[in-house]
PDB file of C-alpha atoms in Angstrom:
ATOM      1  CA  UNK A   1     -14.108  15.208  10.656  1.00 38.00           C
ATOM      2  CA  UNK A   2     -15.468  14.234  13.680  1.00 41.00           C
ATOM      3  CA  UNK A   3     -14.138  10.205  13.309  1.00 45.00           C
ATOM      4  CA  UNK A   4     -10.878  11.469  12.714  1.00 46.00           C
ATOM      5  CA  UNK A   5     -10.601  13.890  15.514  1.00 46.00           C
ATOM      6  CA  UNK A   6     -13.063  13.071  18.332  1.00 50.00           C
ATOM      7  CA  UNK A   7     -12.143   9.154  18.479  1.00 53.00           C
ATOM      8  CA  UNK A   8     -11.664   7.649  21.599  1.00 53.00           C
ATOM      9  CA  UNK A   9     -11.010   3.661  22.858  1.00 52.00           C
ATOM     10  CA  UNK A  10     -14.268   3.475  25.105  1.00 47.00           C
ATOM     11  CA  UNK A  11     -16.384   3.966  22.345  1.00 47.00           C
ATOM     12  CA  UNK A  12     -15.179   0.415  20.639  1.00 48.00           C
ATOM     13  CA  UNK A  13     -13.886  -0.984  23.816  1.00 44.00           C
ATOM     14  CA  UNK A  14     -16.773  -0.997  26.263  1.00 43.00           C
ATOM     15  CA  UNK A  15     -19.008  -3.782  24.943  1.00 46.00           C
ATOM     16  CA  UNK A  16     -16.433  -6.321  24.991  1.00 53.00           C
ATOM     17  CA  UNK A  17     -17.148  -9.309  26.903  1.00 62.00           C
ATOM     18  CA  UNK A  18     -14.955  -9.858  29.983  1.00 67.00           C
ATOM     19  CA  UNK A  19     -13.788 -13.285  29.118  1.00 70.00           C
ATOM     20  CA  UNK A  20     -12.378 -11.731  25.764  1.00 73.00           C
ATOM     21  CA  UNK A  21     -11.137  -8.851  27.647  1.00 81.00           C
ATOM     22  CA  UNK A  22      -8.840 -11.114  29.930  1.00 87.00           C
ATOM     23  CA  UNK A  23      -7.685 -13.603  27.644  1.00 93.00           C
ATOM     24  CA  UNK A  24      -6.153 -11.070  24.917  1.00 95.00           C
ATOM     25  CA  UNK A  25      -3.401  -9.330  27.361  1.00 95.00           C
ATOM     26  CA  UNK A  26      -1.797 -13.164  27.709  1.00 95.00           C
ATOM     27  CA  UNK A  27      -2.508 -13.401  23.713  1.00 96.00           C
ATOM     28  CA  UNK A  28      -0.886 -10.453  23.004  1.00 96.00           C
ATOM     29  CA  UNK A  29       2.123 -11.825  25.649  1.00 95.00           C
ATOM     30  CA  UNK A  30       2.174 -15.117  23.366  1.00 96.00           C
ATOM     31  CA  UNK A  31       2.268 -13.486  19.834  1.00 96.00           C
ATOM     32  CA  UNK A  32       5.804 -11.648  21.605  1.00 95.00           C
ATOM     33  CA  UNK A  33       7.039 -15.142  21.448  1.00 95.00           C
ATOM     34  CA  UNK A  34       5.892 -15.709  18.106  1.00 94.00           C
ATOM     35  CA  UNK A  35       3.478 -18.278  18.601  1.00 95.00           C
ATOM     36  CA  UNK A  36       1.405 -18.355  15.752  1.00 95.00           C
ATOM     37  CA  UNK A  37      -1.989 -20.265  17.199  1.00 95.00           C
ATOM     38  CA  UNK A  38      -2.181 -17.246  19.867  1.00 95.00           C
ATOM     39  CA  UNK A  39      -1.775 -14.633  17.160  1.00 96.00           C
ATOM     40  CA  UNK A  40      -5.036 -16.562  15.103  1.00 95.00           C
ATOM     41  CA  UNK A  41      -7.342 -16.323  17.986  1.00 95.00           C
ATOM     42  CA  UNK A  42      -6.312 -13.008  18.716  1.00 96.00           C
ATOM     43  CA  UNK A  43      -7.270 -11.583  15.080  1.00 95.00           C
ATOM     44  CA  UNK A  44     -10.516 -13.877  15.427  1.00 95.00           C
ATOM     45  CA  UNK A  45     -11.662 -12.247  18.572  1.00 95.00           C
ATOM     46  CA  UNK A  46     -10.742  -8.376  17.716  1.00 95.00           C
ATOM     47  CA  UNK A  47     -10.374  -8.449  13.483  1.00 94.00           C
ATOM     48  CA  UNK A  48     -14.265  -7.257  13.533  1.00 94.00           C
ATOM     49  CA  UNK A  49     -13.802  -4.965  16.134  1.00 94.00           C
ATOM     50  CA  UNK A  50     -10.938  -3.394  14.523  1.00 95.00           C
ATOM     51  CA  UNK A  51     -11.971  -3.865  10.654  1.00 94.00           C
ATOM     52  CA  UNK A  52     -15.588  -1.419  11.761  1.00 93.00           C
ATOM     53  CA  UNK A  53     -13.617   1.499  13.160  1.00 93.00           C
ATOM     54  CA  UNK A  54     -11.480   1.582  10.204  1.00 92.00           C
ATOM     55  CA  UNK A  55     -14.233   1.243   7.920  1.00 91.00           C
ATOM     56  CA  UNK A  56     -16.030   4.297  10.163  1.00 90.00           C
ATOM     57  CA  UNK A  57     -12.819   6.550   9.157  1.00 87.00           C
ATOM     58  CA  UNK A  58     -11.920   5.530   5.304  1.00 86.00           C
ATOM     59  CA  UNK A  59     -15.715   4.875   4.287  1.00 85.00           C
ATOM     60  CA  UNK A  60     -14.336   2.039   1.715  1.00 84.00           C
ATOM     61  CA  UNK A  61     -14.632  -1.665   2.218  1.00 88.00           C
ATOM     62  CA  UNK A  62     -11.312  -2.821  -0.166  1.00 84.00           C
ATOM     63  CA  UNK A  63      -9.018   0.169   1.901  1.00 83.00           C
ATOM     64  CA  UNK A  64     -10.230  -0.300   5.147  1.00 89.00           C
ATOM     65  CA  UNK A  65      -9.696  -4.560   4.622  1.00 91.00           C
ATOM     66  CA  UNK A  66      -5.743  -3.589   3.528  1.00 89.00           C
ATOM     67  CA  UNK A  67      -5.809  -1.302   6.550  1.00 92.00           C
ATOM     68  CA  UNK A  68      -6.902  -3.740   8.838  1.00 94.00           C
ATOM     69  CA  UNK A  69      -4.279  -6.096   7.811  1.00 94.00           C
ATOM     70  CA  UNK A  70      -1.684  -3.645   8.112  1.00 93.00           C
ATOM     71  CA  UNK A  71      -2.629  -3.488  11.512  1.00 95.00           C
ATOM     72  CA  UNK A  72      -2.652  -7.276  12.853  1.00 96.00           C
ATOM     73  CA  UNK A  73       0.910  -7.307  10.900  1.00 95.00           C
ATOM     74  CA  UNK A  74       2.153  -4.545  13.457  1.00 95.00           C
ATOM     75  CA  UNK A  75       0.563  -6.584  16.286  1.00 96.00           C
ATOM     76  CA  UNK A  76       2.833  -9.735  14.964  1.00 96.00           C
ATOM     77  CA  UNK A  77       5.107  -7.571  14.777  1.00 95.00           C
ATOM     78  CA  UNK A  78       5.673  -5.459  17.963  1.00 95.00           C
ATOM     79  CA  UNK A  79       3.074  -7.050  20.288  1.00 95.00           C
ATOM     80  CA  UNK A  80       6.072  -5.961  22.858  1.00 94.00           C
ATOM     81  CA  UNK A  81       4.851  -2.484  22.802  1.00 94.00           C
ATOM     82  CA  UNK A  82       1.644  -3.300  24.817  1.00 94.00           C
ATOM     83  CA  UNK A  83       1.915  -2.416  28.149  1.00 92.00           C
ATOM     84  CA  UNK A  84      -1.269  -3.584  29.934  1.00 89.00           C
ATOM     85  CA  UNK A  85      -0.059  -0.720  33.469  1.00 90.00           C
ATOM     86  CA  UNK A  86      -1.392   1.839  30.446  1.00 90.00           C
ATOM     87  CA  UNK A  87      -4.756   0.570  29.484  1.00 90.00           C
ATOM     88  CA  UNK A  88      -6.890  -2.816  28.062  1.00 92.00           C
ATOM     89  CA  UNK A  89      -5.342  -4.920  25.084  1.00 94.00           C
ATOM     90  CA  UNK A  90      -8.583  -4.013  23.159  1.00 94.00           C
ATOM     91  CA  UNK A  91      -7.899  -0.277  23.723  1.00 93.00           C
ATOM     92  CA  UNK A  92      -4.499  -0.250  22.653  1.00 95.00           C
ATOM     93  CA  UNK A  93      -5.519  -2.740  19.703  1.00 95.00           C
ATOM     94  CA  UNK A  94      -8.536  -0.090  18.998  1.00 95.00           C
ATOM     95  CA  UNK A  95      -6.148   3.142  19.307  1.00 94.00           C
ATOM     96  CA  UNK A  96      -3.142   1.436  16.943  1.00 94.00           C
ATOM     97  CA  UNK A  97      -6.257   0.832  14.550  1.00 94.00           C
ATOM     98  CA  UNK A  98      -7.836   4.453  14.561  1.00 94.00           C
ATOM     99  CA  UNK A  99      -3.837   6.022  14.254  1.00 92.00           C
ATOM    100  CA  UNK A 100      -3.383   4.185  11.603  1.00 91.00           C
ATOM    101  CA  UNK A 101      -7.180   4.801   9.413  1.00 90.00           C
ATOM    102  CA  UNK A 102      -6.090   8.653  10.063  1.00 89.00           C
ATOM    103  CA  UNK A 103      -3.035   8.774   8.746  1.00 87.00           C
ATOM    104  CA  UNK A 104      -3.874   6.915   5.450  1.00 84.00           C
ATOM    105  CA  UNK A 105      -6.453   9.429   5.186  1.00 81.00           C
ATOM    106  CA  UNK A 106      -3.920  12.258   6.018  1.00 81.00           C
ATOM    107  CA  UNK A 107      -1.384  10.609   3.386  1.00 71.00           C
ATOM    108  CA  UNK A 108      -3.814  10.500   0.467  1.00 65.00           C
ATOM    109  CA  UNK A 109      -5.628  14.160   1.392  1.00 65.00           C
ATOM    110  CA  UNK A 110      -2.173  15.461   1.491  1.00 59.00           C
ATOM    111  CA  UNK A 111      -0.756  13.621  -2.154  1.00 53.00           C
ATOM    112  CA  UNK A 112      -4.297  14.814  -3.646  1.00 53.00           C
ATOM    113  CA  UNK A 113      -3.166  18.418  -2.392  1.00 59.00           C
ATOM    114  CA  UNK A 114      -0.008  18.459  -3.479  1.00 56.00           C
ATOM    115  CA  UNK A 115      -0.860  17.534  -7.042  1.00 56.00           C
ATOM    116  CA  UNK A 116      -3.064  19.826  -7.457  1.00 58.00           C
ATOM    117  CA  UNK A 117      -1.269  22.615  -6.482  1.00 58.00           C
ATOM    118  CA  UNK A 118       1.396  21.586  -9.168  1.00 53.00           C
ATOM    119  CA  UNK A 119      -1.136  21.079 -11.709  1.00 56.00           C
ATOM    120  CA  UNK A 120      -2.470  24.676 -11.215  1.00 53.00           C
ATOM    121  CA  UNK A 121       1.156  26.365 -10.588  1.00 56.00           C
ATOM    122  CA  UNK A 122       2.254  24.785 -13.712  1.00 56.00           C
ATOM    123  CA  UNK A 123      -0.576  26.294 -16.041  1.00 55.00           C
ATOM    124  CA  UNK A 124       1.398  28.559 -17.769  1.00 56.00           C
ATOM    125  CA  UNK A 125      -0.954  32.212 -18.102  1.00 51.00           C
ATOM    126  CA  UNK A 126       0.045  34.815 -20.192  1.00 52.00           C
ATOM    127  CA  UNK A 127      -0.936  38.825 -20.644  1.00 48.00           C
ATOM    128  CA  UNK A 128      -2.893  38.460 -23.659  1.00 50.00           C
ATOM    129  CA  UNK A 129      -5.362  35.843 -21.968  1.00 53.00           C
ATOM    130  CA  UNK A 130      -5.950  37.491 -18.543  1.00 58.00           C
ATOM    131  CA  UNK A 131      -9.479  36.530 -19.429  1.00 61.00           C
ATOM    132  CA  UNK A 132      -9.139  32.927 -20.134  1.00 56.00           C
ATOM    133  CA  UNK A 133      -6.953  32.589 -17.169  1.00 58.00           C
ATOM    134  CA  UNK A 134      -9.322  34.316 -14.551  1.00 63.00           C
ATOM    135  CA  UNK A 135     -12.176  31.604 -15.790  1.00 63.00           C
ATOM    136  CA  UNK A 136      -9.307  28.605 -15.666  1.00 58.00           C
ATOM    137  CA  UNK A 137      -8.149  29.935 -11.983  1.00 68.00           C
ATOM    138  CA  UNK A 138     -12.320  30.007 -10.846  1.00 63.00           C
ATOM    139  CA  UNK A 139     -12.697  26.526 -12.504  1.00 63.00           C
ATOM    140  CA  UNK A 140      -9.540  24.742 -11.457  1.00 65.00           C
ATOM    141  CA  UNK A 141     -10.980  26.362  -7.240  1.00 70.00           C
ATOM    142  CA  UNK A 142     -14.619  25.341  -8.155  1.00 66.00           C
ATOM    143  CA  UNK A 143     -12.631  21.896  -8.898  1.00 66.00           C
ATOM    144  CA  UNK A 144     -10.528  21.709  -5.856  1.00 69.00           C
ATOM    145  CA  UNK A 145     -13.261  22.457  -3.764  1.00 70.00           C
ATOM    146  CA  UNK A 146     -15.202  19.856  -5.181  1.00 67.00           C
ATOM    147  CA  UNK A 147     -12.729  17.081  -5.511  1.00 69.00           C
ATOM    148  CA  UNK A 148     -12.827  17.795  -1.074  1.00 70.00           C
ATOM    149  CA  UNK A 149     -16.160  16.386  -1.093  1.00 71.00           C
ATOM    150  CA  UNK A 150     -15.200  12.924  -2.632  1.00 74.00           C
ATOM    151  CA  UNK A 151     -14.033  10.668  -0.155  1.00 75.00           C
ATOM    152  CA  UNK A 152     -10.347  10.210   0.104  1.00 74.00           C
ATOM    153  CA  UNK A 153      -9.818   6.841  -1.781  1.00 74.00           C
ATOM    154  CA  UNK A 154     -11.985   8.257  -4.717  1.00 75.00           C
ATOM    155  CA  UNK A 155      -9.938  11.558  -4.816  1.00 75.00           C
ATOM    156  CA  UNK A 156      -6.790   9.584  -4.833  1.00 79.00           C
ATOM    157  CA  UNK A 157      -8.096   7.358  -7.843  1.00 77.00           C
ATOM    158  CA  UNK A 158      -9.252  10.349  -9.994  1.00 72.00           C
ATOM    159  CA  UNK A 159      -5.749  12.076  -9.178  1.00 76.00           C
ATOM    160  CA  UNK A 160      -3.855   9.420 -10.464  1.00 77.00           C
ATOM    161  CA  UNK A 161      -5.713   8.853 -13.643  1.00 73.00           C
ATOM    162  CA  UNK A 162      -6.792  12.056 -14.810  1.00 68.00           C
ATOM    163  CA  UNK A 163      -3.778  14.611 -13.454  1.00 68.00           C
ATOM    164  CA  UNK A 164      -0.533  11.971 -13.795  1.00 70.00           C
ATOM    165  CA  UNK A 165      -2.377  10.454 -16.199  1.00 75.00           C
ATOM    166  CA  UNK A 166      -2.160   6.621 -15.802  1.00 73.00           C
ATOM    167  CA  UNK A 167      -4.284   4.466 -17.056  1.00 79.00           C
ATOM    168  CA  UNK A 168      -6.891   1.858 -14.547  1.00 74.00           C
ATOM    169  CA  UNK A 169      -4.249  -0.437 -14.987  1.00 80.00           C
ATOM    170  CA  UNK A 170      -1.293   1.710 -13.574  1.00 81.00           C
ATOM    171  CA  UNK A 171      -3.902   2.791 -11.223  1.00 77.00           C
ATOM    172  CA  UNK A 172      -4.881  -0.565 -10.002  1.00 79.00           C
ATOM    173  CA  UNK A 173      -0.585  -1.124  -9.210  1.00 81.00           C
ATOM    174  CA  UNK A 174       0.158   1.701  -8.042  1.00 80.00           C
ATOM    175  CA  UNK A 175      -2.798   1.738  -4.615  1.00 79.00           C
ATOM    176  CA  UNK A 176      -2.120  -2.105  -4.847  1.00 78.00           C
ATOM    177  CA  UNK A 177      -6.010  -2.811  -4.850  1.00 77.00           C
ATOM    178  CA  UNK A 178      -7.853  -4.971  -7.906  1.00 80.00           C
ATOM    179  CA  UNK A 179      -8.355  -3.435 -11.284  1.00 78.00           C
ATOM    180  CA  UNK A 180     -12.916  -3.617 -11.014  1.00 79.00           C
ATOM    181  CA  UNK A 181     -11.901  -1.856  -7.456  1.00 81.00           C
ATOM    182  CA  UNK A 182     -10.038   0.997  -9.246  1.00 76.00           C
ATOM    183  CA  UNK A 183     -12.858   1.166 -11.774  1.00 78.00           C
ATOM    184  CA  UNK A 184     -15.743   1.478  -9.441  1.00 78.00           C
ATOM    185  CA  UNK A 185     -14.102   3.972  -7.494  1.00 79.00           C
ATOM    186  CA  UNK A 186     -13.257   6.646 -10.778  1.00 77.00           C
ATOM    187  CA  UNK A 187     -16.419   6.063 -11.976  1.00 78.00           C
ATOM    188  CA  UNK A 188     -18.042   6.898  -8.653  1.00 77.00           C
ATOM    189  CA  UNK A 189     -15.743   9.631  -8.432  1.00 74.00           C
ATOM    190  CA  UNK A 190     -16.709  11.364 -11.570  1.00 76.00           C
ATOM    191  CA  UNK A 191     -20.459  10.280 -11.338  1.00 74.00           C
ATOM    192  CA  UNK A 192     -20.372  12.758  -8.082  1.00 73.00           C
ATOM    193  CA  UNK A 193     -17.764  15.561  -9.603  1.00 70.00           C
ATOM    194  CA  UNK A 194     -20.468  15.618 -12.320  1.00 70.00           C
ATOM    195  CA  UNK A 195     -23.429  15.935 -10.544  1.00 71.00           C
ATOM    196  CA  UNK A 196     -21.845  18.588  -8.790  1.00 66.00           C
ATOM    197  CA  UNK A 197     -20.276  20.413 -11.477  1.00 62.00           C
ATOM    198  CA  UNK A 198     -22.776  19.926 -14.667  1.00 56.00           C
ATOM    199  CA  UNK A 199     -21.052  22.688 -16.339  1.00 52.00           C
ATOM    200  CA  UNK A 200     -17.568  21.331 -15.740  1.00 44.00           C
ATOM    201  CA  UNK A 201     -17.117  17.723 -15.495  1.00 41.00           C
TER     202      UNK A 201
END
């Protein structure tokens, strides 16, 4: 994952114009104090910036949009932790961004793992259906394997409906995203499972 691991703030940060570059330090200085006129002209110079290099990492418009407010809501919050004697506003903007795409992938790659590994430890296999089992254990790998070439946000989806079993609805409240959002992504998600596995999915 090259986005994930090879990131680094010059690649966002260099085209910036140098008039943007030296107003957002005294922005960022402003939002400390809670002034709420500096904090809208800092998202309007930087929210496109920031909203394509999360999009580059999650690969989903409705995620990366949550993402990227997650982020401006941590610059309200602690613009004191910008220190400009350790690098540009943008770059520190760029890096909190990039931290935080990664671990929402890391999160959801990690909850897809860990349900599947329960769903295949609890298959119960007994000693008069080695057989069956052998074929269930080389399907439910073939699966796994298969579910890693989805993209996170679909993997997460198709976890949540069709191993815990809740419905688009429960779906939909549980990633906090519309219900036609949820849809598009399951059916996505199994359009691609099937192609891949015709004999399984």
């Amino acid at each position: 994952m090259t986005v994930l691991d090879e990131w680094t703030p010059a690649e966002e940060a260099a085209p910036a114009d140098d008039d943007v570059l030296d107003e957002l330090p005294d922005l960022l200085s402003r939002i400390a104090n809670s002034e709420h006129d500096a904090f809208a002209r800092f998202y309007d110079l930087t929210t496109d910036r920031v909203y394509g290099l999360v999009l580059r990492v999650l690969r989903d418009p409705g995620y990366s949009e949550e993402t990227t407010q997650e982020v401006f809501l941590h610059v309200w919050r602690h613009a004191t932790d910008f220190d400009g004697a350790r690098g540009s506003a943008l770059s520190w903007l760029l890096t909190l961004a990039h931290r935080r795409a990664v671990d929402r992938v890391r999160s959801e790659t990690a909850l897809a793992r860990r349900t599947m590994t329960y769903g295949v430890a609890a298959t119960p296999i007994h000693y008069d259906e080695v057989s069956a089992a052998a074929e269930l254990r080389d399907t439910q790998r073939l699966v796994t394997r298969t579910l890693g070439e989805l993209s996170p946000l679909q993997r997460e989806s198709l976890v949540l409906a069709y191993y815990q079993g809740l419905s688009y609805r429960e779906v939909s409240e549980r990633l906090s995203v519309g219900l036609p959002t949820v849809k598009a992504r399951i059916r996505d998600g199994m359009a691609r499972l099937r192609a891949m596995l015709p004999d399984v999915a």
